[in-house]
Structures are given as C-alpha cells and as structure tokens.
Amino acid sequence: PQSPTSSFLEIPNRSTAFNLKSRGKMSEESKAPVQKVTFKITLTSDPKLPYRVVNVPENTPFTAVLKFASEEFDVPAASSAIITNEGVGINPQQTAGSIFLKHGSELRLIPRDRVGCL
C-alpha cells in the first residue's frame, strides 16, 4: 500500500521557489497608485492666520495629520483641535480621505486653550 503523504507531497525545486519569489515582487510593483488628499490648515490663534498645505495619502489616520500640523505650528498636538471654516469640530479618529469628503480641504487648527473662548 502506498502512503498518502508520498503521493501528495510535492517538494518544489530551487527554480520553482525562485519563480514564486519573483512573482511576489512583481505583484508588489504593480500596485495601484495611492490616492492623496490635500488640506489647507490655518492656525486660528495667530492674528496673521498662517497656513500650511498638507498632502497625504487618503488612508492616513487623521490623528497623524493633526500631529504633523501641530508640530509645524509649534503648538502641542495633545491639546489641539481641528475645526472646519464653519466652526464644526472634527473627530480625528477617521481617515484623511473620509474627512476630506465630509468637510473639504480648508480646515482650522486651534489650541485647546482657545476652545470656547470669545
């Protein structure tokens, strides 16, 4: 009687293993280009209203965009918020693409100590 493992077990030779590796690299190179979104973020606490234009992949967590913008303006990221031009607060636990579609490209960065001040 034949053992079931000997009839079904196939060990690839070196050329087969090499071809499998090269196919994997080809599929990585043929990925679709990453879509990007652009935000114009204005620092509202400065009377001169400086702004930075940030171009990020659409699947980037918006918390990373908030952190980057805060560092660019030298304000603490942990105590900052992003709002729309209409004053609507944005939950940063979304992707950059989702926020771009919902709120557009023009946003405002405010330090938390300015939130609620008149």
JSON list of N, CA, C and O in Angstrom, two decimals, residues 50-105:
[
{"chain": "A", "resi": 50, "resn": "PRO", "atom": "N", "xyz": [-1.47, 82.23, 9.71]},
{"chain": "A", "resi": 50, "resn": "PRO", "atom": "CA", "xyz": [-0.57, 81.43, 8.86]},
{"chain": "A", "resi": 50, "resn": "PRO", "atom": "C", "xyz": [-1.24, 80.09, 8.52]},
{"chain": "A", "resi": 50, "resn": "PRO", "atom": "O", "xyz": [-2.11, 79.61, 9.25]},
{"chain": "A", "resi": 51, "resn": "TYR", "atom": "N", "xyz": [-0.85, 79.52, 7.40]},
{"chain": "A", "resi": 51, "resn": "TYR", "atom": "CA", "xyz": [-1.42, 78.23, 7.00]},
{"chain": "A", "resi": 51, "resn": "TYR", "atom": "C", "xyz": [-0.33, 77.33, 6.44]},
{"chain": "A", "resi": 51, "resn": "TYR", "atom": "O", "xyz": [0.75, 77.78, 6.05]},
{"chain": "A", "resi": 52, "resn": "ARG", "atom": "N", "xyz": [-0.62, 76.04, 6.44]},
{"chain": "A", "resi": 52, "resn": "ARG", "atom": "CA", "xyz": [0.26, 75.04, 5.85]},
{"chain": "A", "resi": 52, "resn": "ARG", "atom": "C", "xyz": [-0.60, 74.17, 4.93]},
{"chain": "A", "resi": 52, "resn": "ARG", "atom": "O", "xyz": [-1.75, 73.84, 5.25]},
{"chain": "A", "resi": 53, "resn": "VAL", "atom": "N", "xyz": [-0.04, 73.79, 3.81]},
{"chain": "A", "resi": 53, "resn": "VAL", "atom": "CA", "xyz": [-0.71, 72.87, 2.89]},
{"chain": "A", "resi": 53, "resn": "VAL", "atom": "C", "xyz": [-0.10, 71.50, 3.11]},
{"chain": "A", "resi": 53, "resn": "VAL", "atom": "O", "xyz": [1.11, 71.33, 3.03]},
{"chain": "A", "resi": 54, "resn": "VAL", "atom": "N", "xyz": [-0.96, 70.53, 3.43]},
{"chain": "A", "resi": 54, "resn": "VAL", "atom": "CA", "xyz": [-0.53, 69.18, 3.74]},
{"chain": "A", "resi": 54, "resn": "VAL", "atom": "C", "xyz": [-1.11, 68.24, 2.70]},
{"chain": "A", "resi": 54, "resn": "VAL", "atom": "O", "xyz": [-2.33, 68.22, 2.48]},
{"chain": "A", "resi": 55, "resn": "ASN", "atom": "N", "xyz": [-0.26, 67.44, 2.06]},
{"chain": "A", "resi": 55, "resn": "ASN", "atom": "CA", "xyz": [-0.67, 66.47, 1.06]},
{"chain": "A", "resi": 55, "resn": "ASN", "atom": "C", "xyz": [-0.36, 65.08, 1.60]},
{"chain": "A", "resi": 55, "resn": "ASN", "atom": "O", "xyz": [0.80, 64.75, 1.79]},
{"chain": "A", "resi": 56, "resn": "VAL", "atom": "N", "xyz": [-1.40, 64.28, 1.87]},
{"chain": "A", "resi": 56, "resn": "VAL", "atom": "CA", "xyz": [-1.23, 62.96, 2.50]},
{"chain": "A", "resi": 56, "resn": "VAL", "atom": "C", "xyz": [-2.02, 61.90, 1.75]},
{"chain": "A", "resi": 56, "resn": "VAL", "atom": "O", "xyz": [-3.01, 62.22, 1.08]},
{"chain": "A", "resi": 57, "resn": "PRO", "atom": "N", "xyz": [-1.62, 60.62, 1.86]},
{"chain": "A", "resi": 57, "resn": "PRO", "atom": "CA", "xyz": [-2.45, 59.55, 1.29]},
{"chain": "A", "resi": 57, "resn": "PRO", "atom": "C", "xyz": [-3.82, 59.52, 1.96]},
{"chain": "A", "resi": 57, "resn": "PRO", "atom": "O", "xyz": [-3.94, 59.81, 3.15]},
{"chain": "A", "resi": 58, "resn": "GLU", "atom": "N", "xyz": [-4.84, 59.15, 1.19]},
{"chain": "A", "resi": 58, "resn": "GLU", "atom": "CA", "xyz": [-6.20, 59.23, 1.73]},
{"chain": "A", "resi": 58, "resn": "GLU", "atom": "C", "xyz": [-6.47, 58.23, 2.85]},
{"chain": "A", "resi": 58, "resn": "GLU", "atom": "O", "xyz": [-7.39, 58.42, 3.63]},
{"chain": "A", "resi": 59, "resn": "ASN", "atom": "N", "xyz": [-5.67, 57.18, 2.98]},
{"chain": "A", "resi": 59, "resn": "ASN", "atom": "CA", "xyz": [-5.89, 56.21, 4.05]},
{"chain": "A", "resi": 59, "resn": "ASN", "atom": "C", "xyz": [-5.10, 56.54, 5.32]},
{"chain": "A", "resi": 59, "resn": "ASN", "atom": "O", "xyz": [-5.08, 55.77, 6.26]},
{"chain": "A", "resi": 60, "resn": "THR", "atom": "N", "xyz": [-4.46, 57.71, 5.38]},
{"chain": "A", "resi": 60, "resn": "THR", "atom": "CA", "xyz": [-3.71, 58.14, 6.55]},
{"chain": "A", "resi": 60, "resn": "THR", "atom": "C", "xyz": [-4.67, 58.45, 7.70]},
{"chain": "A", "resi": 60, "resn": "THR", "atom": "O", "xyz": [-5.67, 59.12, 7.50]},
{"chain": "A", "resi": 61, "resn": "PRO", "atom": "N", "xyz": [-4.36, 57.97, 8.91]},
{"chain": "A", "resi": 61, "resn": "PRO", "atom": "CA", "xyz": [-5.19, 58.36, 10.06]},
{"chain": "A", "resi": 61, "resn": "PRO", "atom": "C", "xyz": [-5.11, 59.87, 10.27]},
{"chain": "A", "resi": 61, "resn": "PRO", "atom": "O", "xyz": [-4.03, 60.45, 10.20]},
{"chain": "A", "resi": 62, "resn": "PHE", "atom": "N", "xyz": [-6.25, 60.51, 10.52]},
{"chain": "A", "resi": 62, "resn": "PHE", "atom": "CA", "xyz": [-6.24, 61.96, 10.64]},
{"chain": "A", "resi": 62, "resn": "PHE", "atom": "C", "xyz": [-5.51, 62.42, 11.90]},
{"chain": "A", "resi": 62, "resn": "PHE", "atom": "O", "xyz": [-5.08, 63.56, 11.98]},
{"chain": "A", "resi": 63, "resn": "THR", "atom": "N", "xyz": [-5.35, 61.54, 12.87]},
{"chain": "A", "resi": 63, "resn": "THR", "atom": "CA", "xyz": [-4.56, 61.90, 14.05]},
{"chain": "A", "resi": 63, "resn": "THR", "atom": "C", "xyz": [-3.12, 62.22, 13.66]},
{"chain": "A", "resi": 63, "resn": "THR", "atom": "O", "xyz": [-2.51, 63.11, 14.25]},
{"chain": "A", "resi": 64, "resn": "ALA", "atom": "N", "xyz": [-2.60, 61.53, 12.65]},
{"chain": "A", "resi": 64, "resn": "ALA", "atom": "CA", "xyz": [-1.24, 61.82, 12.17]},
{"chain": "A", "resi": 64, "resn": "ALA", "atom": "C", "xyz": [-1.19, 63.19, 11.50]},
{"chain": "A", "resi": 64, "resn": "ALA", "atom": "O", "xyz": [-0.21, 63.92, 11.65]},
{"chain": "A", "resi": 65, "resn": "VAL", "atom": "N", "xyz": [-2.24, 63.54, 10.77]},
{"chain": "A", "resi": 65, "resn": "VAL", "atom": "CA", "xyz": [-2.30, 64.87, 10.13]},
{"chain": "A", "resi": 65, "resn": "VAL", "atom": "C", "xyz": [-2.36, 65.95, 11.20]},
{"chain": "A", "resi": 65, "resn": "VAL", "atom": "O", "xyz": [-1.67, 66.97, 11.10]},
{"chain": "A", "resi": 66, "resn": "LEU", "atom": "N", "xyz": [-3.18, 65.73, 12.23]},
{"chain": "A", "resi": 66, "resn": "LEU", "atom": "CA", "xyz": [-3.29, 66.68, 13.33]},
{"chain": "A", "resi": 66, "resn": "LEU", "atom": "C", "xyz": [-1.94, 66.86, 14.04]},
{"chain": "A", "resi": 66, "resn": "LEU", "atom": "O", "xyz": [-1.52, 67.98, 14.31]},
{"chain": "A", "resi": 67, "resn": "LYS", "atom": "N", "xyz": [-1.26, 65.76, 14.29]},
{"chain": "A", "resi": 67, "resn": "LYS", "atom": "CA", "xyz": [0.05, 65.82, 14.96]},
{"chain": "A", "resi": 67, "resn": "LYS", "atom": "C", "xyz": [1.05, 66.57, 14.10]},
{"chain": "A", "resi": 67, "resn": "LYS", "atom": "O", "xyz": [1.80, 67.43, 14.58]},
{"chain": "A", "resi": 68, "resn": "PHE", "atom": "N", "xyz": [1.09, 66.27, 12.80]},
{"chain": "A", "resi": 68, "resn": "PHE", "atom": "CA", "xyz": [2.03, 66.93, 11.89]},
{"chain": "A", "resi": 68, "resn": "PHE", "atom": "C", "xyz": [1.77, 68.43, 11.82]},
{"chain": "A", "resi": 68, "resn": "PHE", "atom": "O", "xyz": [2.69, 69.25, 11.91]},
{"chain": "A", "resi": 69, "resn": "ALA", "atom": "N", "xyz": [0.50, 68.81, 11.67]},
{"chain": "A", "resi": 69, "resn": "ALA", "atom": "CA", "xyz": [0.16, 70.23, 11.57]},
{"chain": "A", "resi": 69, "resn": "ALA", "atom": "C", "xyz": [0.50, 70.96, 12.87]},
{"chain": "A", "resi": 69, "resn": "ALA", "atom": "O", "xyz": [1.01, 72.09, 12.84]},
{"chain": "A", "resi": 70, "resn": "SER", "atom": "N", "xyz": [0.25, 70.33, 14.01]},
{"chain": "A", "resi": 70, "resn": "SER", "atom": "CA", "xyz": [0.58, 70.94, 15.29]},
{"chain": "A", "resi": 70, "resn": "SER", "atom": "C", "xyz": [2.08, 71.17, 15.42]},
{"chain": "A", "resi": 70, "resn": "SER", "atom": "O", "xyz": [2.52, 72.22, 15.90]},
{"chain": "A", "resi": 71, "resn": "GLU", "atom": "N", "xyz": [2.88, 70.20, 14.99]},
{"chain": "A", "resi": 71, "resn": "GLU", "atom": "CA", "xyz": [4.33, 70.36, 15.04]},
{"chain": "A", "resi": 71, "resn": "GLU", "atom": "C", "xyz": [4.80, 71.47, 14.11]},
{"chain": "A", "resi": 71, "resn": "GLU", "atom": "O", "xyz": [5.71, 72.21, 14.43]},
{"chain": "A", "resi": 72, "resn": "GLU", "atom": "N", "xyz": [4.15, 71.61, 12.96]},
{"chain": "A", "resi": 72, "resn": "GLU", "atom": "CA", "xyz": [4.52, 72.67, 12.01]},
{"chain": "A", "resi": 72, "resn": "GLU", "atom": "C", "xyz": [4.27, 74.06, 12.60]},
{"chain": "A", "resi": 72, "resn": "GLU", "atom": "O", "xyz": [5.01, 75.00, 12.32]},
{"chain": "A", "resi": 73, "resn": "PHE", "atom": "N", "xyz": [3.22, 74.20, 13.41]},
{"chain": "A", "resi": 73, "resn": "PHE", "atom": "CA", "xyz": [2.88, 75.49, 14.01]},
{"chain": "A", "resi": 73, "resn": "PHE", "atom": "C", "xyz": [3.45, 75.65, 15.42]},
{"chain": "A", "resi": 73, "resn": "PHE", "atom": "O", "xyz": [3.17, 76.65, 16.07]},
{"chain": "A", "resi": 74, "resn": "ASP", "atom": "N", "xyz": [4.20, 74.69, 15.89]},
{"chain": "A", "resi": 74, "resn": "ASP", "atom": "CA", "xyz": [4.79, 74.72, 17.24]},
{"chain": "A", "resi": 74, "resn": "ASP", "atom": "C", "xyz": [3.74, 74.87, 18.33]},
{"chain": "A", "resi": 74, "resn": "ASP", "atom": "O", "xyz": [3.90, 75.64, 19.28]},
{"chain": "A", "resi": 75, "resn": "VAL", "atom": "N", "xyz": [2.64, 74.15, 18.21]},
{"chain": "A", "resi": 75, "resn": "VAL", "atom": "CA", "xyz": [1.64, 74.08, 19.27]},
{"chain": "A", "resi": 75, "resn": "VAL", "atom": "C", "xyz": [1.53, 72.62, 19.69]},
{"chain": "A", "resi": 75, "resn": "VAL", "atom": "O", "xyz": [1.77, 71.72, 18.88]},
{"chain": "A", "resi": 76, "resn": "PRO", "atom": "N", "xyz": [1.18, 72.35, 20.95]},
{"chain": "A", "resi": 76, "resn": "PRO", "atom": "CA", "xyz": [1.10, 70.96, 21.40]},
{"chain": "A", "resi": 76, "resn": "PRO", "atom": "C", "xyz": [-0.05, 70.20, 20.72]},
{"chain": "A", "resi": 76, "resn": "PRO", "atom": "O", "xyz": [-1.19, 70.67, 20.71]},
{"chain": "A", "resi": 77, "resn": "ALA", "atom": "N", "xyz": [0.27, 69.05, 20.16]},
{"chain": "A", "resi": 77, "resn": "ALA", "atom": "CA", "xyz": [-0.74, 68.26, 19.44]},
{"chain": "A", "resi": 77, "resn": "ALA", "atom": "C", "xyz": [-1.78, 67.69, 20.39]},
{"chain": "A", "resi": 77, "resn": "ALA", "atom": "O", "xyz": [-2.96, 67.60, 20.04]},
{"chain": "A", "resi": 78, "resn": "ALA", "atom": "N", "xyz": [-1.37, 67.34, 21.60]},
{"chain": "A", "resi": 78, "resn": "ALA", "atom": "CA", "xyz": [-2.30, 66.74, 22.55]},
{"chain": "A", "resi": 78, "resn": "ALA", "atom": "C", "xyz": [-3.38, 67.72, 22.99]},
{"chain": "A", "resi": 78, "resn": "ALA", "atom": "O", "xyz": [-4.46, 67.30, 23.41]},
{"chain": "A", "resi": 79, "resn": "SER", "atom": "N", "xyz": [-3.10, 69.00, 22.89]},
{"chain": "A", "resi": 79, "resn": "SER", "atom": "CA", "xyz": [-4.09, 70.00, 23.33]},
{"chain": "A", "resi": 79, "resn": "SER", "atom": "C", "xyz": [-4.57, 70.86, 22.16]},
{"chain": "A", "resi": 79, "resn": "SER", "atom": "O", "xyz": [-4.83, 72.04, 22.31]},
{"chain": "A", "resi": 80, "resn": "SER", "atom": "N", "xyz": [-4.69, 70.25, 20.98]},
{"chain": "A", "resi": 80, "resn": "SER", "atom": "CA", "xyz": [-5.15, 70.99, 19.80]},
{"chain": "A", "resi": 80, "resn": "SER", "atom": "C", "xyz": [-6.38, 70.32, 19.21]},
{"chain": "A", "resi": 80, "resn": "SER", "atom": "O", "xyz": [-6.63, 69.14, 19.45]},
{"chain": "A", "resi": 81, "resn": "ALA", "atom": "N", "xyz": [-7.13, 71.09, 18.44]},
{"chain": "A", "resi": 81, "resn": "ALA", "atom": "CA", "xyz": [-8.32, 70.56, 17.77]},
{"chain": "A", "resi": 81, "resn": "ALA", "atom": "C", "xyz": [-8.36, 71.10, 16.35]},
{"chain": "A", "resi": 81, "resn": "ALA", "atom": "O", "xyz": [-7.80, 72.15, 16.05]},
{"chain": "A", "resi": 82, "resn": "ILE", "atom": "N", "xyz": [-9.01, 70.36, 15.48]},
{"chain": "A", "resi": 82, "resn": "ILE", "atom": "CA", "xyz": [-9.23, 70.78, 14.10]},
{"chain": "A", "resi": 82, "resn": "ILE", "atom": "C", "xyz": [-10.71, 71.06, 13.92]},
{"chain": "A", "resi": 82, "resn": "ILE", "atom": "O", "xyz": [-11.55, 70.25, 14.34]},
{"chain": "A", "resi": 83, "resn": "ILE", "atom": "N", "xyz": [-11.03, 72.20, 13.32]},
{"chain": "A", "resi": 83, "resn": "ILE", "atom": "CA", "xyz": [-12.42, 72.54, 13.02]},
{"chain": "A", "resi": 83, "resn": "ILE", "atom": "C", "xyz": [-12.52, 72.93, 11.55]},
{"chain": "A", "resi": 83, "resn": "ILE", "atom": "O", "xyz": [-11.52, 73.21, 10.90]},
{"chain": "A", "resi": 84, "resn": "THR", "atom": "N", "xyz": [-13.75, 72.98, 11.06]},
{"chain": "A", "resi": 84, "resn": "THR", "atom": "CA", "xyz": [-13.98, 73.44, 9.69]},
{"chain": "A", "resi": 84, "resn": "THR", "atom": "C", "xyz": [-14.06, 74.96, 9.71]},
{"chain": "A", "resi": 84, "resn": "THR", "atom": "O", "xyz": [-14.08, 75.58, 10.77]},
{"chain": "A", "resi": 85, "resn": "ASN", "atom": "N", "xyz": [-14.14, 75.56, 8.54]},
{"chain": "A", "resi": 85, "resn": "ASN", "atom": "CA", "xyz": [-14.31, 77.02, 8.45]},
{"chain": "A", "resi": 85, "resn": "ASN", "atom": "C", "xyz": [-15.64, 77.47, 9.04]},
{"chain": "A", "resi": 85, "resn": "ASN", "atom": "O", "xyz": [-15.78, 78.61, 9.46]},
{"chain": "A", "resi": 86, "resn": "GLU", "atom": "N", "xyz": [-16.62, 76.58, 9.08]},
{"chain": "A", "resi": 86, "resn": "GLU", "atom": "CA", "xyz": [-17.92, 76.89, 9.66]},
{"chain": "A", "resi": 86, "resn": "GLU", "atom": "C", "xyz": [-17.92, 76.73, 11.18]},
{"chain": "A", "resi": 86, "resn": "GLU", "atom": "O", "xyz": [-18.92, 77.01, 11.83]},
{"chain": "A", "resi": 87, "resn": "GLY", "atom": "N", "xyz": [-16.84, 76.22, 11.76]},
{"chain": "A", "resi": 87, "resn": "GLY", "atom": "CA", "xyz": [-16.74, 76.06, 13.20]},
{"chain": "A", "resi": 87, "resn": "GLY", "atom": "C", "xyz": [-17.14, 74.69, 13.72]},
{"chain": "A", "resi": 87, "resn": "GLY", "atom": "O", "xyz": [-17.25, 74.49, 14.92]},
{"chain": "A", "resi": 88, "resn": "VAL", "atom": "N", "xyz": [-17.35, 73.74, 12.84]},
{"chain": "A", "resi": 88, "resn": "VAL", "atom": "CA", "xyz": [-17.74, 72.39, 13.25]},
{"chain": "A", "resi": 88, "resn": "VAL", "atom": "C", "xyz": [-16.49, 71.61, 13.64]},
{"chain": "A", "resi": 88, "resn": "VAL", "atom": "O", "xyz": [-15.52, 71.55, 12.89]},
{"chain": "A", "resi": 89, "resn": "GLY", "atom": "N", "xyz": [-16.50, 71.01, 14.83]},
{"chain": "A", "resi": 89, "resn": "GLY", "atom": "CA", "xyz": [-15.37, 70.21, 15.29]},
{"chain": "A", "resi": 89, "resn": "GLY", "atom": "C", "xyz": [-15.28, 68.90, 14.53]},
{"chain": "A", "resi": 89, "resn": "GLY", "atom": "O", "xyz": [-16.28, 68.33, 14.11]},
{"chain": "A", "resi": 90, "resn": "ILE", "atom": "N", "xyz": [-14.05, 68.41, 14.34]},
{"chain": "A", "resi": 90, "resn": "ILE", "atom": "CA", "xyz": [-13.82, 67.18, 13.59]},
{"chain": "A", "resi": 90, "resn": "ILE", "atom": "C", "xyz": [-13.23, 66.13, 14.52]},
{"chain": "A", "resi": 90, "resn": "ILE", "atom": "O", "xyz": [-12.25, 66.39, 15.23]},
{"chain": "A", "resi": 91, "resn": "ASN", "atom": "N", "xyz": [-13.84, 64.96, 14.51]},
{"chain": "A", "resi": 91, "resn": "ASN", "atom": "CA", "xyz": [-13.31, 63.82, 15.26]},
{"chain": "A", "resi": 91, "resn": "ASN", "atom": "C", "xyz": [-12.10, 63.27, 14.49]},
{"chain": "A", "resi": 91, "resn": "ASN", "atom": "O", "xyz": [-12.25, 62.81, 13.37]},
{"chain": "A", "resi": 92, "resn": "PRO", "atom": "N", "xyz": [-10.90, 63.29, 15.08]},
{"chain": "A", "resi": 92, "resn": "PRO", "atom": "CA", "xyz": [-9.72, 62.85, 14.33]},
{"chain": "A", "resi": 92, "resn": "PRO", "atom": "C", "xyz": [-9.58, 61.33, 14.20]},
{"chain": "A", "resi": 92, "resn": "PRO", "atom": "O", "xyz": [-8.65, 60.87, 13.57]},
{"chain": "A", "resi": 93, "resn": "GLN", "atom": "N", "xyz": [-10.51, 60.56, 14.75]},
{"chain": "A", "resi": 93, "resn": "GLN", "atom": "CA", "xyz": [-10.42, 59.10, 14.66]},
{"chain": "A", "resi": 93, "resn": "GLN", "atom": "C", "xyz": [-11.02, 58.59, 13.35]},
{"chain": "A", "resi": 93, "resn": "GLN", "atom": "O", "xyz": [-11.79, 57.64, 13.33]},
{"chain": "A", "resi": 94, "resn": "GLN", "atom": "N", "xyz": [-10.65, 59.23, 12.25]},
{"chain": "A", "resi": 94, "resn": "GLN", "atom": "CA", "xyz": [-11.10, 58.85, 10.91]},
{"chain": "A", "resi": 94, "resn": "GLN", "atom": "C", "xyz": [-9.91, 58.92, 9.97]},
{"chain": "A", "resi": 94, "resn": "GLN", "atom": "O", "xyz": [-8.85, 59.38, 10.35]},
{"chain": "A", "resi": 95, "resn": "THR", "atom": "N", "xyz": [-10.11, 58.50, 8.75]},
{"chain": "A", "resi": 95, "resn": "THR", "atom": "CA", "xyz": [-9.03, 58.63, 7.77]},
{"chain": "A", "resi": 95, "resn": "THR", "atom": "C", "xyz": [-9.06, 60.01, 7.14]},
{"chain": "A", "resi": 95, "resn": "THR", "atom": "O", "xyz": [-10.10, 60.70, 7.16]},
{"chain": "A", "resi": 96, "resn": "ALA", "atom": "N", "xyz": [-7.95, 60.41, 6.58]},
{"chain": "A", "resi": 96, "resn": "ALA", "atom": "CA", "xyz": [-7.85, 61.72, 5.92]},
{"chain": "A", "resi": 96, "resn": "ALA", "atom": "C", "xyz": [-8.82, 61.80, 4.74]},
{"chain": "A", "resi": 96, "resn": "ALA", "atom": "O", "xyz": [-9.45, 62.84, 4.51]},
{"chain": "A", "resi": 97, "resn": "GLY", "atom": "N", "xyz": [-8.98, 60.71, 4.00]},
{"chain": "A", "resi": 97, "resn": "GLY", "atom": "CA", "xyz": [-9.90, 60.70, 2.86]},
{"chain": "A", "resi": 97, "resn": "GLY", "atom": "C", "xyz": [-11.34, 60.90, 3.29]},
{"chain": "A", "resi": 97, "resn": "GLY", "atom": "O", "xyz": [-12.10, 61.62, 2.64]},
{"chain": "A", "resi": 98, "resn": "SER", "atom": "N", "xyz": [-11.73, 60.29, 4.40]},
{"chain": "A", "resi": 98, "resn": "SER", "atom": "CA", "xyz": [-13.09, 60.44, 4.91]},
{"chain": "A", "resi": 98, "resn": "SER", "atom": "C", "xyz": [-13.36, 61.88, 5.33]},
{"chain": "A", "resi": 98, "resn": "SER", "atom": "O", "xyz": [-14.41, 62.44, 5.02]},
{"chain": "A", "resi": 99, "resn": "ILE", "atom": "N", "xyz": [-12.42, 62.48, 6.01]},
{"chain": "A", "resi": 99, "resn": "ILE", "atom": "CA", "xyz": [-12.58, 63.87, 6.44]},
{"chain": "A", "resi": 99, "resn": "ILE", "atom": "C", "xyz": [-12.60, 64.81, 5.24]},
{"chain": "A", "resi": 99, "resn": "ILE", "atom": "O", "xyz": [-13.39, 65.77, 5.20]},
{"chain": "A", "resi": 100, "resn": "PHE", "atom": "N", "xyz": [-11.78, 64.54, 4.25]},
{"chain": "A", "resi": 100, "resn": "PHE", "atom": "CA", "xyz": [-11.77, 65.36, 3.03]},
{"chain": "A", "resi": 100, "resn": "PHE", "atom": "C", "xyz": [-13.14, 65.32, 2.35]},
{"chain": "A", "resi": 100, "resn": "PHE", "atom": "O", "xyz": [-13.66, 66.36, 1.93]},
{"chain": "A", "resi": 101, "resn": "LEU", "atom": "N", "xyz": [-13.72, 64.13, 2.25]},
{"chain": "A", "resi": 101, "resn": "LEU", "atom": "CA", "xyz": [-15.04, 64.02, 1.61]},
{"chain": "A", "resi": 101, "resn": "LEU", "atom": "C", "xyz": [-16.14, 64.69, 2.42]},
{"chain": "A", "resi": 101, "resn": "LEU", "atom": "O", "xyz": [-17.04, 65.29, 1.86]},
{"chain": "A", "resi": 102, "resn": "LYS", "atom": "N", "xyz": [-16.08, 64.59, 3.74]},
{"chain": "A", "resi": 102, "resn": "LYS", "atom": "CA", "xyz": [-17.14, 65.15, 4.59]},
{"chain": "A", "resi": 102, "resn": "LYS", "atom": "C", "xyz": [-17.03, 66.66, 4.77]},
{"chain": "A", "resi": 102, "resn": "LYS", "atom": "O", "xyz": [-18.02, 67.36, 4.80]},
{"chain": "A", "resi": 103, "resn": "HIS", "atom": "N", "xyz": [-15.77, 67.17, 4.91]},
{"chain": "A", "resi": 103, "resn": "HIS", "atom": "CA", "xyz": [-15.59, 68.56, 5.33]},
{"chain": "A", "resi": 103, "resn": "HIS", "atom": "C", "xyz": [-14.83, 69.44, 4.34]},
{"chain": "A", "resi": 103, "resn": "HIS", "atom": "O", "xyz": [-14.73, 70.64, 4.54]},
{"chain": "A", "resi": 104, "resn": "GLY", "atom": "N", "xyz": [-14.24, 68.86, 3.33]},
{"chain": "A", "resi": 104, "resn": "GLY", "atom": "CA", "xyz": [-13.50, 69.66, 2.36]},
{"chain": "A", "resi": 104, "resn": "GLY", "atom": "C", "xyz": [-12.03, 69.79, 2.72]},
{"chain": "A", "resi": 104, "resn": "GLY", "atom": "O", "xyz": [-11.52, 69.13, 3.62]},
{"chain": "A", "resi": 105, "resn": "SER", "atom": "N", "xyz": [-11.35, 70.69, 2.03]},
{"chain": "A", "resi": 105, "resn": "SER", "atom": "CA", "xyz": [-9.89, 70.79, 2.17]},
{"chain": "A", "resi": 105, "resn": "SER", "atom": "C", "xyz": [-9.44, 71.90, 3.09]},
{"chain": "A", "resi": 105, "resn": "SER", "atom": "O", "xyz": [-8.31, 71.90, 3.54]}
]
